[in-house]
CSV table of C-alpha atoms and ligand atoms in Angstrom, one decimal:
chain,number,residue,atom,x,y,z
A,1,MET,CA,-29.9,-10.9,9.1
A,2,ASN,CA,-26.2,-11.4,8.8
A,3,PHE,CA,-25.4,-7.9,7.3
A,4,GLU,CA,-22.9,-9.4,4.8
A,5,LYS,CA,-24.5,-7.6,1.9
A,6,GLN,CA,-24.3,-4.2,3.6
A,7,MET,CA,-20.7,-4.9,4.8
A,8,LYS,CA,-19.8,-5.6,1.2
A,9,LYS,CA,-21.3,-2.2,0.3
A,10,CYS,CA,-19.1,-0.6,3.1
A,11,LEU,CA,-16.0,-2.2,1.5
A,12,LYS,CA,-17.0,-0.9,-1.9
A,13,LEU,CA,-17.6,2.6,-0.6
A,14,ALA,CA,-14.3,2.5,1.3
A,15,LEU,CA,-12.5,1.6,-1.9
A,16,LYS,CA,-13.7,4.8,-3.6
A,17,ALA,CA,-10.9,6.6,-1.7
A,18,GLU,CA,-8.2,4.0,-2.4
A,19,GLY,CA,-4.8,5.7,-2.5
A,20,LYS,CA,-6.2,8.9,-1.0
A,21,THR,CA,-6.6,8.1,2.8
A,22,SER,CA,-2.9,7.5,3.8
A,23,PRO,CA,-1.9,7.3,6.6
A,24,ASN,CA,-5.5,6.6,7.5
A,25,PRO,CA,-7.5,3.4,6.7
A,26,MET,CA,-10.2,3.1,4.1
A,27,VAL,CA,-13.6,3.0,5.7
A,28,GLY,CA,-17.2,2.9,4.4
A,29,CYS,CA,-20.4,3.0,6.3
A,30,VAL,CA,-24.1,2.1,5.8
A,31,VAL,CA,-27.0,3.1,8.1
A,32,LEU,CA,-30.4,1.3,8.2
A,33,ASP,CA,-33.7,2.2,9.8
A,34,GLU,CA,-35.5,-0.1,12.2
A,35,ASN,CA,-37.1,-2.0,9.2
A,36,GLY,CA,-33.7,-2.7,7.7
A,37,ASN,CA,-33.9,-0.2,4.9
A,38,GLU,CA,-30.8,1.7,3.9
A,39,ILE,CA,-31.2,5.4,4.9
A,40,SER,CA,-27.6,6.7,4.5
A,41,THR,CA,-24.1,5.9,3.4
A,42,GLY,CA,-20.8,7.5,3.8
A,43,TYR,CA,-17.0,6.9,3.5
A,44,HIS,CA,-13.7,8.4,4.5
A,45,LYS,CA,-12.6,10.5,1.6
A,46,LYS,CA,-9.2,11.8,2.6
A,47,CYS,CA,-6.9,12.0,5.7
A,48,GLY,CA,-8.2,14.9,7.9
A,49,GLU,CA,-11.7,14.7,6.5
A,50,LYS,CA,-14.8,13.2,8.2
A,51,HIS,CA,-14.6,9.6,9.2
A,52,ALA,CA,-17.0,7.3,7.4
A,53,GLU,CA,-19.5,7.0,10.3
A,54,ALA,CA,-19.6,10.8,10.7
A,55,ASP,CA,-20.1,11.2,6.9
A,56,ALA,CA,-23.0,8.8,6.9
A,57,LEU,CA,-24.6,10.2,10.1
A,58,SER,CA,-24.3,13.8,8.9
A,59,LYS,CA,-27.0,13.1,6.4
A,60,ILE,CA,-29.6,11.9,8.8
A,61,GLU,CA,-31.2,12.8,12.2
A,62,THR,CA,-31.2,9.3,13.6
A,63,GLY,CA,-31.0,5.6,12.5
A,64,HIS,CA,-31.2,2.1,13.9
A,65,THR,CA,-28.3,-0.1,12.6
A,66,LEU,CA,-24.9,1.3,11.6
A,67,ILE,CA,-22.6,-1.0,9.5
A,68,VAL,CA,-18.9,-0.1,9.2
A,69,ASN,CA,-15.8,-2.0,8.2
A,70,LEU,CA,-13.7,-0.7,11.1
A,71,GLU,CA,-14.4,-0.4,14.8
A,72,PRO,CA,-15.7,3.2,15.4
A,73,CYS,CA,-13.0,5.4,16.9
A,74,SER,CA,-13.1,6.5,20.6
A,75,HIS,CA,-10.4,9.2,20.5
A,76,PHE,CA,-10.2,12.9,19.8
A,77,GLY,CA,-7.9,13.1,16.8
A,78,LYS,CA,-8.4,15.3,13.8
A,79,THR,CA,-12.1,14.7,14.4
A,80,PRO,CA,-14.2,13.9,17.5
A,81,PRO,CA,-14.9,10.2,18.4
A,82,CYS,CA,-17.3,8.5,16.1
A,83,ALA,CA,-18.5,6.2,19.0
A,84,ASP,CA,-19.8,9.3,20.8
A,85,LEU,CA,-21.6,10.5,17.7
A,86,ILE,CA,-23.2,7.1,17.1
A,87,ILE,CA,-24.5,7.1,20.7
A,88,LYS,CA,-25.7,10.7,20.4
A,89,LYS,CA,-27.6,9.9,17.2
A,90,GLY,CA,-29.5,7.1,19.0
A,91,ILE,CA,-28.1,4.2,17.0
A,92,LYS,CA,-29.2,0.9,18.6
A,93,ARG,CA,-26.9,-1.6,16.8
A,94,VAL,CA,-23.4,-1.4,15.3
A,95,VAL,CA,-22.0,-4.1,13.0
A,96,ILE,CA,-18.3,-4.1,12.3
A,97,ALA,CA,-15.9,-6.1,10.2
A,98,MET,CA,-12.7,-5.8,12.3
A,99,ARG,CA,-11.4,-4.2,15.5
A,100,ASP,CA,-9.3,-1.2,15.1
A,101,VAL,CA,-5.5,-2.0,15.2
A,102,ASN,CA,-4.7,1.6,16.1
A,103,PRO,CA,-3.5,1.2,19.7
A,104,ILE,CA,-5.4,4.4,20.8
A,105,VAL,CA,-8.7,2.8,19.7
A,106,ALA,CA,-8.2,-1.0,19.9
A,107,GLY,CA,-11.4,-2.2,21.6
A,108,ASN,CA,-12.2,1.2,23.3
A,109,GLY,CA,-14.7,2.2,20.6
A,110,ILE,CA,-16.6,-1.1,21.1
A,111,LYS,CA,-16.4,-0.7,25.0
A,112,LYS,CA,-17.8,2.8,24.7
A,113,LEU,CA,-20.7,1.6,22.5
A,114,LYS,CA,-21.6,-1.3,24.8
A,115,ASN,CA,-21.4,0.8,27.9
A,116,ALA,CA,-24.0,3.0,26.3
A,117,GLY,CA,-26.3,0.0,25.7
A,118,VAL,CA,-25.6,-0.3,21.9
A,119,GLU,CA,-25.6,-3.8,20.6
A,120,VAL,CA,-22.3,-4.6,18.8
A,121,ILE,CA,-21.9,-7.4,16.2
A,122,GLU,CA,-18.3,-8.2,15.3
A,123,ASN,CA,-16.3,-10.0,12.6
A,124,VAL,CA,-18.7,-9.7,9.6
A,125,LEU,CA,-16.5,-10.2,6.5
A,126,GLU,CA,-13.4,-9.7,8.7
A,127,LYS,CA,-11.0,-11.3,6.3
A,128,GLU,CA,-12.1,-9.1,3.4
A,129,ALA,CA,-11.8,-6.0,5.6
A,130,LYS,CA,-8.3,-7.0,6.7
A,131,ASP,CA,-7.3,-7.5,3.1
A,132,LEU,CA,-8.7,-4.0,2.2
A,133,ASN,CA,-6.7,-2.3,5.0
A,134,GLU,CA,-3.5,-4.4,4.8
A,135,VAL,CA,-1.3,-1.3,4.6
A,136,PHE,CA,-3.0,0.3,7.7
A,137,ILE,CA,-2.6,-2.9,9.7
A,138,LYS,CA,1.1,-3.3,8.9
A,139,ASN,CA,1.7,0.4,9.8
A,140,MET,CA,-0.1,0.1,13.1
A,141,LYS,CA,1.3,-3.2,14.1
A,142,GLU,CA,4.9,-2.7,13.1
A,143,ASN,CA,5.4,1.0,12.6
A,144,LYS,CA,6.9,0.3,9.2
A,145,PRO,CA,5.8,1.0,5.7
A,146,PHE,CA,4.0,-1.7,3.7
A,147,VAL,CA,6.3,-2.9,1.0
A,148,ALA,CA,5.2,-4.5,-2.3
A,149,ILE,CA,7.3,-5.6,-5.3
A,150,LYS,CA,6.1,-5.3,-8.9
A,151,CYS,CA,7.8,-7.1,-11.7
A,152,ALA,CA,7.1,-8.1,-15.3
A,153,THR,CA,8.7,-11.4,-16.3
A,154,THR,CA,8.8,-13.9,-19.1
A,155,LEU,CA,7.6,-17.4,-18.4
A,156,ASP,CA,11.1,-18.3,-17.5
A,157,GLY,CA,11.3,-15.6,-14.8
A,158,LYS,CA,13.4,-13.1,-16.7
A,159,ILE,CA,13.1,-9.3,-16.7
A,160,SER,CA,15.5,-8.7,-19.6
A,161,THR,CA,17.7,-10.6,-22.1
A,162,SER,CA,21.4,-10.8,-21.6
A,163,THR,CA,21.8,-7.8,-23.9
A,164,GLY,CA,19.6,-5.8,-21.6
A,165,ASP,CA,16.6,-5.7,-23.8
A,166,SER,CA,13.3,-5.6,-21.9
A,167,LYS,CA,10.9,-3.6,-23.9
A,168,TRP,CA,8.3,-4.8,-23.8
A,169,ILE,CA,7.9,-8.1,-22.0
A,170,THR,CA,4.3,-7.5,-21.0
A,171,SER,CA,1.4,-6.1,-23.0
A,172,GLU,CA,-0.1,-2.7,-23.0
A,173,LYS,CA,-3.1,-4.0,-21.0
A,174,SER,CA,-0.7,-5.2,-18.3
A,175,ARG,CA,1.2,-1.9,-18.3
A,176,HIS,CA,-2.0,0.0,-17.9
A,177,GLU,CA,-2.8,-2.2,-14.8
A,178,VAL,CA,0.6,-1.2,-13.4
A,179,GLN,CA,-0.5,2.4,-13.5
A,180,LYS,CA,-3.5,1.5,-11.4
A,181,ILE,CA,-1.4,-0.4,-8.9
A,182,ARG,CA,1.0,2.6,-8.6
A,183,ASN,CA,-2.0,4.8,-7.7
A,184,LYS,CA,-2.7,2.7,-4.6
A,185,TYR,CA,0.8,3.4,-3.1
A,186,ASP,CA,2.3,6.4,-1.4
A,187,ALA,CA,5.7,5.9,-3.1
A,188,ILE,CA,7.6,4.1,-5.7
A,189,LEU,CA,11.1,2.9,-4.9
A,190,THR,CA,13.9,2.1,-7.4
A,191,THR,CA,17.6,2.0,-7.5
A,192,SER,CA,20.4,4.0,-9.2
A,193,ALA,CA,21.1,0.9,-11.4
A,194,THR,CA,17.5,1.1,-12.8
A,195,VAL,CA,17.6,4.9,-13.2
A,196,ILE,CA,20.9,4.7,-15.1
A,197,ALA,CA,19.9,1.7,-17.3
A,198,ASP,CA,16.3,2.7,-18.1
A,199,ASN,CA,15.8,6.4,-17.2
A,200,PRO,CA,12.2,5.7,-16.1
A,201,SER,CA,9.8,8.5,-15.1
A,202,MET,CA,8.0,6.2,-12.6
A,203,ASN,CA,5.0,8.3,-12.5
A,204,CYS,CA,1.3,7.6,-12.6
A,205,ARG,CA,-0.2,8.6,-15.9
A,206,LEU,CA,-3.9,7.9,-15.2
A,207,LYS,CA,-6.5,10.7,-15.3
A,208,ASN,CA,-6.7,12.5,-11.9
A,209,SER,CA,-3.9,10.4,-10.5
A,210,LYS,CA,-1.8,11.6,-7.6
A,211,ASN,CA,1.7,12.8,-7.5
A,212,LEU,CA,3.7,9.8,-6.3
A,213,ILE,CA,6.6,10.1,-4.0
A,214,LYS,CA,9.8,8.7,-5.5
A,215,ILE,CA,12.6,7.0,-3.6
A,216,VAL,CA,15.9,6.3,-5.3
A,217,VAL,CA,18.4,4.1,-3.5
A,218,ASP,CA,21.7,5.7,-4.7
A,219,ARG,CA,24.4,5.0,-2.1
A,220,THR,CA,27.1,7.0,-3.8
A,221,LEU,CA,24.9,9.6,-5.6
A,222,LYS,CA,25.8,8.5,-9.1
A,223,THR,CA,22.5,9.1,-10.9
A,224,ASP,CA,22.2,12.1,-13.2
A,225,ILE,CA,20.1,14.9,-11.6
A,226,ASN,CA,18.6,15.5,-15.0
A,227,ALA,CA,17.2,11.9,-15.1
A,228,LYS,CA,13.4,11.8,-15.7
A,229,ILE,CA,12.6,10.5,-12.2
A,230,TYR,CA,13.8,13.9,-10.8
A,231,SER,CA,12.1,16.1,-13.4
A,232,ASN,CA,8.7,16.8,-11.9
A,233,PRO,CA,9.0,19.5,-9.1
A,234,LYS,CA,5.5,18.5,-7.8
A,235,GLU,CA,6.8,15.0,-7.0
A,236,LYS,CA,8.8,14.6,-3.9
A,237,VAL,CA,12.0,12.5,-4.3
A,238,TYR,CA,14.0,11.0,-1.5
A,239,ILE,CA,17.5,9.8,-2.4
A,240,ALA,CA,18.9,7.3,0.0
A,241,VAL,CA,22.7,7.8,0.3
A,242,ASP,CA,25.4,6.4,2.5
A,243,GLU,CA,25.5,8.4,5.8
A,244,ASN,CA,29.2,8.9,5.4
A,245,LEU,CA,29.0,10.3,1.8
A,246,PRO,CA,30.5,13.8,1.8
A,247,MET,CA,27.7,16.1,0.5
A,248,LYS,CA,28.3,19.3,-1.2
A,249,ASN,CA,25.5,19.2,-3.8
A,250,VAL,CA,22.6,21.6,-3.6
A,251,PHE,CA,19.3,20.1,-4.7
A,252,PRO,CA,16.0,21.7,-5.7
A,253,PRO,CA,13.4,21.8,-2.9
A,254,HIS,CA,11.5,18.7,-4.1
A,255,ILE,CA,14.6,16.5,-3.7
A,256,GLU,CA,15.6,15.4,-0.2
A,257,ILE,CA,18.6,13.3,0.8
A,258,ILE,CA,18.1,10.6,3.4
A,259,LYS,CA,21.3,9.5,5.0
A,260,CYS,CA,21.3,5.8,5.7
A,261,LYS,CA,23.4,3.3,7.5
A,262,THR,CA,25.2,0.9,5.2
A,263,LYS,CA,26.3,-2.7,5.4
A,264,ASN,CA,28.8,-4.3,2.9
A,265,ASN,CA,28.6,-1.2,0.7
A,266,LYS,CA,24.8,-1.5,0.5
A,267,ILE,CA,22.1,0.8,2.0
A,268,ASP,CA,20.7,-0.8,5.1
A,269,ILE,CA,17.1,-1.2,3.9
A,270,GLU,CA,15.7,-1.6,7.4
A,271,ASP,CA,17.2,1.8,8.4
A,272,LEU,CA,15.8,3.3,5.2
A,273,LEU,CA,12.3,1.9,5.8
A,274,THR,CA,12.3,3.3,9.4
A,275,LYS,CA,13.3,6.7,8.2
A,276,LEU,CA,10.7,6.7,5.4
A,277,TYR,CA,8.0,5.8,7.8
A,278,SER,CA,8.9,8.6,10.1
A,279,LYS,CA,8.5,10.9,7.1
A,280,GLY,CA,5.0,9.6,6.5
A,281,VAL,CA,5.6,7.1,3.8
A,282,MET,CA,3.1,4.4,4.6
A,283,SER,CA,3.3,2.2,1.5
A,284,ILE,CA,6.0,1.6,-1.1
A,285,LEU,CA,5.9,-0.1,-4.5
A,286,VAL,CA,9.4,-1.4,-5.4
A,287,GLU,CA,10.0,-1.3,-9.2
A,288,SER,CA,13.6,-2.3,-9.6
A,289,GLY,CA,16.0,-4.9,-10.8
A,290,GLY,CA,16.6,-8.5,-9.7
A,291,THR,CA,19.4,-7.8,-7.2
A,292,PHE,CA,17.4,-5.3,-5.2
A,293,ASN,CA,14.3,-7.5,-5.4
A,294,GLY,CA,16.4,-10.4,-4.1
A,295,GLU,CA,17.5,-8.3,-1.2
A,296,ILE,CA,14.0,-7.3,-0.3
A,297,ILE,CA,12.9,-11.0,-0.5
A,298,GLY,CA,16.0,-12.3,1.3
A,299,LYS,CA,15.4,-10.0,4.2
A,300,ASN,CA,11.6,-10.7,4.3
A,301,PHE,CA,10.6,-7.1,3.7
A,302,ALA,CA,8.1,-7.9,0.9
A,303,ASP,CA,4.6,-7.9,2.2
A,304,LYS,CA,3.2,-8.4,-1.3
A,305,ILE,CA,4.3,-9.2,-4.8
A,306,TYR,CA,2.6,-8.3,-8.1
A,307,GLN,CA,4.2,-10.4,-10.8
A,308,PHE,CA,3.0,-10.0,-14.4
A,309,ILE,CA,4.0,-13.0,-16.5
A,310,ALA,CA,4.0,-12.9,-20.3
A,311,PRO,CA,3.8,-16.1,-22.3
A,312,LYS,CA,7.3,-15.6,-23.7
A,313,ILE,CA,10.3,-17.8,-23.2
A,314,LEU,CA,13.9,-16.5,-23.6
A,315,CYS,CA,16.0,-19.6,-22.9
A,316,ASP,CA,18.8,-17.2,-22.1
A,317,ASN,CA,20.9,-18.3,-19.1
A,318,ASP,CA,22.4,-14.9,-18.8
A,319,GLY,CA,19.1,-13.0,-19.1
A,320,LYS,CA,18.3,-11.1,-15.9
A,321,SER,CA,16.2,-12.8,-13.3
A,322,ALA,CA,13.4,-11.0,-11.4
A,323,TYR,CA,14.9,-12.1,-8.1
A,324,ALA,CA,18.7,-12.5,-7.8
A,325,GLY,CA,21.7,-12.7,-5.5
A,326,GLN,CA,20.1,-14.6,-2.7
A,327,LYS,CA,20.8,-18.1,-4.1
A,328,GLN,CA,19.1,-21.0,-2.2
A,329,LEU,CA,20.6,-24.4,-2.9
A,330,TYR,CA,17.8,-26.4,-1.5
A,331,ILE,CA,14.1,-26.2,-2.2
A,332,LYS,CA,13.3,-26.5,1.5
A,333,ASN,CA,15.1,-23.1,1.9
A,334,ALA,CA,13.2,-21.3,-0.9
A,335,PHE,CA,11.4,-18.1,0.1
A,336,ASN,CA,7.7,-19.0,0.3
A,337,TYR,CA,4.8,-16.8,-0.8
A,338,LYS,CA,1.1,-17.5,-0.9
A,339,ILE,CA,-0.9,-16.8,-4.1
A,340,LYS,CA,-3.8,-14.4,-3.3
A,341,SER,CA,-5.1,-14.1,-6.8
A,342,VAL,CA,-4.4,-14.8,-10.5
A,343,LYS,CA,-6.0,-12.4,-13.0
A,344,SER,CA,-5.8,-12.3,-16.8
A,345,PHE,CA,-4.5,-9.3,-18.7
A,346,SER,CA,-4.5,-11.1,-21.9
A,347,PRO,CA,-2.1,-12.4,-23.2
A,348,ASP,CA,-0.4,-12.0,-19.8
A,349,ILE,CA,-1.4,-13.0,-16.2
A,350,LEU,CA,-0.9,-11.1,-13.0
A,351,ILE,CA,-0.2,-13.2,-9.9
A,352,THR,CA,-0.6,-11.4,-6.6
A,353,LEU,CA,1.2,-13.0,-3.7
A,354,CYS,CA,1.5,-12.2,0.0
A,355,LYS,CA,3.9,-13.5,2.6
A,356,GLY,CA,3.9,-17.2,3.1
A,357,LEU,CA,3.2,-18.9,6.4
B,401,AOF,C1,-10.2,7.3,9.5
B,401,AOF,N1,-11.4,7.2,8.8
B,401,AOF,O1,-13.5,6.5,8.7
B,401,AOF,C2,-12.3,5.9,10.5
B,401,AOF,C3,-11.0,6.0,11.2
B,401,AOF,O2,-6.5,11.3,12.7
B,401,AOF,P1,-7.9,11.0,12.8
B,401,AOF,O3,-8.6,11.8,13.9
B,401,AOF,O4,-8.6,11.1,11.5
B,401,AOF,O5,-8.1,9.5,13.3
B,401,AOF,C4,-7.6,8.5,12.5
B,401,AOF,C5,-7.9,7.1,13.2
B,401,AOF,O6,-9.3,7.0,13.4
B,401,AOF,C6,-7.5,5.9,12.4
B,401,AOF,O7,-6.1,5.6,12.7
B,401,AOF,C7,-8.4,4.8,12.9
B,401,AOF,O8,-7.9,4.3,14.1
B,401,AOF,C8,-9.7,5.6,13.3
B,401,AOF,N2,-10.8,5.4,12.4
B,401,AOF,N3,-10.1,6.7,10.6
B,401,AOF,O9,-9.3,8.0,9.0
B,401,AOF,C9,-12.5,6.6,9.3
B,401,AOF,N4,-13.3,5.2,11.0
B,402,ZN,ZN1,-14.0,7.9,13.8
C-alpha cells in the first residue's frame, strides 16, 4: 500500500479551507482501521481552530493508520500537540507528505511519534503537498509574504493601448477566474497610478468571499480618499507612503498608513513587504501596471505569476507592456520563470508561472 490515494484525499480536504487558514497551512487528514478502511476524515478549517489530525481523531475512539499532508505538530500553540493526541489514540502508523517547515515543529513531531513506537512513512506526494502550501513554506523560510502578480495581456504582451484603453482584454470567464484567485490571497496590492487611472474596487465578488486587505503604494498620498478602493469600511486598507511625508490627514479606522523607506523617489518594496508581514499579511496578489510589475520582477520579489493571455494583437508600439522599466538588452539576462500550468478559459489562456531556477 503506498497511500497515494488517501494522501490525494488529504490534499483535497485541505483545499476546502483555501484562503481561510492564513497564517496557518492547509492540512487534511484521513484515518484508516487495521484493514485499511477509511474510518474518519478531517481538515483544518480556520486559524485558531482544530488541526486536521485533531479534527479527524475527534470523531473516533481509536484507529490504525493516520494519513496527513503535513508532519503532525509537537508544540503547544493555540491547540495542544497533535503528535501527543495521535499517540494517545493508539495510532500505529502515520503517513505524511512533507515535514513541517515551522522551526518549532521541524522534525520534532516525527521524533515524538517514533519515540512512542509509531511507524512513520514520509514523502508521499511531497511535491503536491509543497505546491499546496507554497505560501506557508515561503512565510516560514523567509519571514516574508508570498507575492504573486496577476495580469491580463494581449498576445503581444500589452495591458492597454497607447490611448489607455484596456476594457476588456480578457473574457468574462477569465475575469471570473481572477475573482477565484483573489479569494486565495490575504491582500491585493496596487499603486496610486492604477487607482487614479482605473478607480478599481479590487474586491472579491464571489458568494461567501472574504474581505480582502487592500494595499495601495502611494508615496506622496495623491489618491482621492473617495476612490472605490477605500470605500468598504469592512476592508482594511494599508497605504504605503514615504516615511518623510508630513502627515496631517485623519483617516477612517479601516485605513492605516505604513511609513516606508524610499529609494530614488520610490517606495522601498522590501521594507514594505517586511512591514506587511509583521502586520500578518502572509500573501499578496499584485494587480497593478507594468512599471510596478517590472520592479517586482526586477527585484525578484515575484514568487508566482498568473498571466491571462487573450488571442488579440494590438501592434501598438506605445501600448503599455505588462512588465516595464527593467529593460534587458540581452536574452541571457532575461528574468526567467518556470511554467507550472496552462489552462484554457476560452477564448483566453491562463499561464501560471513560478520562479525560475
Ligand atoms: C494548522 N493546522 O492542521 C496543522 C498545523 O497556532 P497553532 O497552535 O494552530 O499552530 C500552528 C502550527 O501547527 C502551524 O504553523 C504548523 O506548524 C502546525 N500544524 N497547523 O494550522 C493543522 N497540522
Ligand atoms: Zn497539530
